[in-house]
Each structure stands twice: as structure tokens, then as C-alpha cells.
CSV table of C-alpha atoms in Angstrom, one decimal:
chain,number,residue,atom,x,y,z
O,1,TRP,CA,97.5,-40.6,32.0
O,2,LEU,CA,99.3,-43.2,29.8
O,3,GLN,CA,99.1,-40.7,26.9
O,4,ARG,CA,100.7,-37.8,28.8
O,5,TYR,CA,104.1,-37.8,26.9
O,6,ARG,CA,102.2,-38.0,23.6
O,7,LEU,CA,100.4,-34.8,24.6
O,8,PHE,CA,103.5,-33.0,26.0
O,9,SER,CA,107.0,-34.5,25.8
O,10,LYS,CA,108.0,-32.2,28.7
O,11,PHE,CA,105.0,-33.3,30.8
O,12,ASP,CA,107.2,-34.0,33.9
O,13,GLU,CA,108.7,-30.5,33.9
O,14,GLY,CA,105.7,-28.6,35.1
O,15,ILE,CA,102.9,-29.0,32.5
O,16,VAL,CA,99.4,-28.3,33.8
O,17,LEU,CA,96.1,-29.6,32.4
O,18,ASP,CA,92.5,-29.4,33.5
O,19,ARG,CA,90.0,-32.2,32.9
O,20,GLU,CA,89.0,-30.8,29.5
O,21,GLY,CA,92.6,-30.3,28.5
O,22,TRP,CA,93.3,-34.0,28.8
O,23,PHE,CA,91.0,-34.9,25.9
O,24,SER,CA,91.2,-31.7,23.9
O,25,VAL,CA,94.9,-30.9,23.6
O,26,THR,CA,96.4,-31.8,20.2
O,27,PRO,CA,99.1,-34.6,20.6
O,28,GLU,CA,102.5,-33.0,20.3
O,29,LYS,CA,103.6,-34.8,17.1
O,30,ILE,CA,100.5,-33.6,15.3
O,31,ALA,CA,100.8,-30.1,16.7
O,32,ARG,CA,104.5,-29.9,15.6
O,33,HIS,CA,103.6,-31.1,12.1
O,34,ILE,CA,100.8,-28.5,11.7
O,35,ALA,CA,103.1,-25.8,13.1
O,36,LYS,CA,105.7,-26.5,10.4
O,37,ARG,CA,103.0,-26.2,7.7
O,38,CYS,CA,101.9,-22.9,9.2
O,39,ARG,CA,105.3,-21.2,9.4
O,40,CYS,CA,104.7,-17.4,9.1
O,41,ASP,CA,105.2,-14.0,10.9
O,42,VAL,CA,102.0,-13.8,12.9
O,43,ILE,CA,99.5,-16.6,13.6
O,44,VAL,CA,96.3,-16.5,15.7
O,45,ASP,CA,95.4,-19.6,17.7
O,46,ALA,CA,91.7,-18.8,18.1
O,47,PHE,CA,90.9,-21.4,20.8
O,48,CYS,CA,94.2,-22.0,22.4
O,49,GLY,CA,93.0,-24.1,25.4
O,50,VAL,CA,96.0,-25.2,27.5
O,51,GLY,CA,98.5,-24.3,24.7
O,52,GLY,CA,99.5,-27.5,22.9
O,53,ASN,CA,99.4,-25.9,19.5
O,54,THR,CA,100.3,-22.4,20.7
O,55,ILE,CA,103.7,-23.8,22.0
O,56,GLN,CA,104.5,-25.5,18.7
O,57,PHE,CA,103.5,-22.4,16.7
O,58,ALA,CA,106.0,-20.4,18.8
O,59,PHE,CA,108.8,-22.5,17.4
O,60,THR,CA,107.9,-21.8,13.8
O,61,CYS,CA,106.3,-18.4,13.8
O,62,GLU,CA,107.6,-15.0,14.8
O,63,ARG,CA,104.6,-14.2,16.9
O,64,VAL,CA,101.6,-16.1,18.2
O,65,ILE,CA,98.3,-14.5,19.4
O,66,ALA,CA,96.7,-17.1,21.6
O,67,ILE,CA,93.1,-16.6,22.5
O,68,ASP,CA,90.8,-18.4,24.9
O,69,ILE,CA,87.6,-17.3,26.6
O,70,ASP,CA,88.5,-19.3,29.8
O,71,PRO,CA,90.9,-17.3,32.1
O,72,LYS,CA,92.0,-20.6,33.7
O,73,LYS,CA,93.0,-22.1,30.4
O,74,ILE,CA,95.0,-18.9,29.5
O,75,GLU,CA,96.9,-19.3,32.8
O,76,MET,CA,97.6,-23.0,32.1
O,77,ALA,CA,98.8,-22.2,28.5
O,78,LYS,CA,101.1,-19.5,29.9
O,79,GLN,CA,102.6,-22.0,32.4
O,80,ASN,CA,103.0,-24.7,29.7
O,81,ALA,CA,104.7,-22.1,27.3
O,82,ARG,CA,107.1,-21.3,30.1
O,83,VAL,CA,108.0,-25.0,30.4
O,84,TYR,CA,108.9,-25.0,26.7
O,85,GLY,CA,110.7,-21.6,27.0
O,86,VAL,CA,108.6,-19.9,24.3
O,87,GLU,CA,106.4,-17.6,26.3
O,88,ASP,CA,108.2,-14.5,25.0
O,89,ARG,CA,106.9,-15.1,21.5
O,90,ILE,CA,103.2,-15.5,22.5
O,91,GLU,CA,100.6,-12.8,23.3
O,92,PHE,CA,97.9,-14.4,25.4
O,93,ILE,CA,94.5,-12.8,25.2
O,94,GLN,CA,91.6,-13.9,27.4
O,95,GLY,CA,88.4,-13.2,25.4
O,96,ASP,CA,85.9,-14.3,22.8
O,97,PHE,CA,87.6,-14.9,19.4
O,98,LEU,CA,84.4,-14.1,17.6
O,99,LYS,CA,84.3,-10.6,19.2
O,100,LEU,CA,88.1,-10.0,19.0
O,101,ALA,CA,88.5,-11.1,15.4
O,102,PRO,CA,87.7,-7.7,13.7
O,103,THR,CA,90.6,-6.2,15.7
O,104,LEU,CA,93.2,-8.8,14.6
O,105,THR,CA,95.7,-8.9,11.8
O,106,ALA,CA,97.6,-12.1,11.0
O,107,ASP,CA,99.1,-14.2,8.3
O,108,VAL,CA,97.4,-17.4,9.4
O,109,VAL,CA,94.4,-18.3,11.7
O,110,TYR,CA,94.3,-21.7,13.3
O,111,LEU,CA,90.9,-23.0,14.4
O,112,SER,CA,90.4,-25.8,16.8
O,113,PRO,CA,87.1,-25.0,18.5
O,114,PRO,CA,85.6,-27.2,21.2
O,115,TRP,CA,84.1,-30.4,19.8
O,116,GLY,CA,81.8,-31.0,22.7
O,117,GLY,CA,83.9,-33.4,24.7
O,118,PRO,CA,84.8,-37.0,24.1
O,119,SER,CA,81.3,-37.9,23.0
O,120,TYR,CA,82.0,-36.5,19.6
O,121,GLY,CA,83.4,-39.9,18.8
O,122,THR,CA,80.0,-41.5,19.2
O,123,ILE,CA,78.5,-39.4,16.4
O,124,ASP,CA,78.4,-41.1,13.0
O,125,ILE,CA,79.1,-37.9,11.0
O,126,PHE,CA,80.2,-34.8,12.9
O,127,ASP,CA,78.2,-31.8,11.7
O,128,LEU,CA,80.0,-28.4,11.6
O,129,GLU,CA,76.8,-26.6,12.2
O,130,LYS,CA,75.0,-28.7,14.8
O,131,ASN,CA,77.9,-30.4,16.7
O,132,ILE,CA,80.1,-27.4,17.3
O,133,GLU,CA,78.6,-25.2,20.0
O,134,LEU,CA,79.6,-21.9,18.3
O,135,ASN,CA,78.6,-23.0,14.7
O,136,GLY,CA,81.6,-24.1,12.7
O,137,PHE,CA,80.5,-22.2,9.6
O,138,ARG,CA,80.3,-18.9,11.5
O,139,ILE,CA,83.7,-19.5,13.1
O,140,PHE,CA,85.3,-20.0,9.7
O,141,GLU,CA,83.7,-16.9,8.2
O,142,VAL,CA,85.0,-14.8,11.0
O,143,ALA,CA,88.5,-16.2,10.6
O,144,LYS,CA,88.4,-15.7,6.8
O,145,ALA,CA,87.8,-12.0,7.3
O,146,ILE,CA,91.3,-11.9,8.9
O,147,THR,CA,93.1,-13.9,6.3
O,148,SER,CA,92.3,-16.5,3.6
O,149,ASN,CA,95.0,-18.7,5.2
O,150,VAL,CA,92.9,-20.7,7.6
O,151,VAL,CA,93.7,-24.0,9.2
O,152,TYR,CA,90.7,-25.9,10.6
O,153,PHE,CA,91.4,-28.8,13.0
O,154,LEU,CA,88.5,-31.2,13.0
O,155,PRO,CA,87.4,-34.6,14.3
O,156,ARG,CA,88.1,-37.7,12.1
O,157,ASN,CA,84.3,-38.2,11.6
O,158,VAL,CA,83.7,-34.7,10.3
O,159,ASN,CA,81.3,-34.2,7.4
O,160,VAL,CA,83.9,-33.7,4.6
O,161,GLU,CA,81.3,-32.3,2.2
O,162,GLN,CA,80.6,-29.5,4.7
O,163,VAL,CA,84.3,-28.7,4.9
O,164,ILE,CA,84.6,-28.6,1.1
O,165,SER,CA,81.6,-26.3,1.0
O,166,LEU,CA,83.6,-23.7,3.0
O,167,MET,CA,85.8,-23.2,0.0
O,168,ASP,CA,85.0,-20.3,-2.4
O,169,ASP,CA,86.0,-20.0,-6.1
O,170,LYS,CA,89.2,-18.2,-5.2
O,171,SER,CA,90.5,-20.4,-2.4
O,172,SER,CA,92.4,-23.7,-2.4
O,173,LEU,CA,91.7,-26.5,0.1
O,174,GLU,CA,93.8,-29.5,1.2
O,175,LEU,CA,92.5,-32.1,3.6
O,176,GLU,CA,95.0,-34.0,5.6
O,177,GLN,CA,94.4,-37.1,7.8
O,178,ASN,CA,96.4,-37.2,11.0
O,179,PHE,CA,97.4,-40.6,12.2
O,180,LEU,CA,99.0,-41.6,15.5
O,181,ASN,CA,100.0,-45.2,16.2
O,182,ASN,CA,98.3,-46.3,12.9
O,183,ARG,CA,95.0,-44.8,14.0
O,184,LEU,CA,93.2,-41.9,12.3
O,185,LYS,CA,93.0,-39.3,15.0
O,186,THR,CA,91.9,-36.0,13.3
O,187,ILE,CA,91.5,-34.2,10.0
O,188,THR,CA,93.2,-30.9,9.3
O,189,ALA,CA,91.9,-28.6,6.5
O,190,TYR,CA,94.3,-26.1,5.1
O,191,PHE,CA,92.8,-23.2,3.1
O,192,GLY,CA,94.4,-20.5,1.0
O,193,ASP,CA,98.2,-20.4,0.4
O,194,LEU,CA,98.7,-23.2,3.0
O,195,ALA,CA,96.9,-25.7,0.8
O,196,LYS,CA,99.3,-27.7,-1.4
O,197,GLN,CA,98.0,-27.0,-4.8
O,198,THR,CA,95.5,-29.7,-5.5
O,199,ASN,CA,92.6,-29.4,-7.9
O,200,TYR,CA,89.2,-30.6,-6.7
């Protein structure tokens, strides 16, 4: 509860969250930063949840396609987008990203799949294959079929070698550590044209 304004600065204006939303939504400052990096015409938010990232993407992109398998989360994301006045720039789709992906066209795909709840923090090294219910490697491959410009939002304890292994000979990768209040919160991996040109 004490973190509510870090999650949504307009929390008191009608923001709705479920239990999972409280620990899975991206803090607004981090979401805003990522959205600036992802500025484009069309972005897909593949696991939109209650809409923290979706809302920020709507400020920097012409159109946002926000997908979630849970109809309740889609309703919450719509309400939260209304609070921020950006619902007209977002197309909400209730469905399975892995099944919908072949029908999608976009400039950027943003991936923030469920990490398995707060317990992810108790794992020494977060495994993309074993600790993400949907298999983090498969999710990435499906996204990459839409565009090479993929952003992967991951726990601070992710296995970095696995993330680097997602890169192919033609793509670039940039890993960014996201800090809030001097604490490492998350890691964001930018692939394709979104990566600042760094040689590994």
C-alpha cells in the first residue's frame, strides 16, 4: 500500500488492481523510461496485466495493442487507461499472446510475462526456461517472429547468460539495470534496433 504512488501516480483517481497486480505492475518511473526507449508507431504489450506499461506506451507510441489472457485484467487495464486519458490509443485484446502472435504486426513487442509471484526473489538465479510458466525462450521466439525489436522485462536475478543466448548473429542486445530508491529492481533487455549499439 505504501508503494501505491510509485506504481501509479494517479492512484487516487480511480486506479484498480487485483492481488497479483500489486506485485506484478511495473513501477511508473521505470515504465515511463522504457516507453520513451520504445517510441514507435505500433507496439504490442504481450502480457499487459493491469496496464502499467500499456498506459506509458500510449504516451510515446501511436497505437498500443495490449493483450492479456485474463478478462478481469483487461477490464482493470481499460479502467486504468481511462484514468490517464489514453484509452483511445489502445486496442485491448483478451487472449493468449502465443496464439495471437502470428496475426500481429508491430514495430516493437514488449514482453513482461508472469514471473511466478513474489517468490521469484527467493531463487538464486532465475531460469528463463524453468521459472517462467510459459517458457521464456518460446515466448521470445514467438515475439521475434513479429519483429526483431523486442524488449524483455526480467527479474533482477535472471540468468544473464540465458538472456545473451537469445541473441542471434544479426541482432544487437543491450541489458539495462533498473534502479528505484538505490535498489536494483529489474533488468530490461533491448533487442534489435532498440539496443544502443554495443559490441559484446
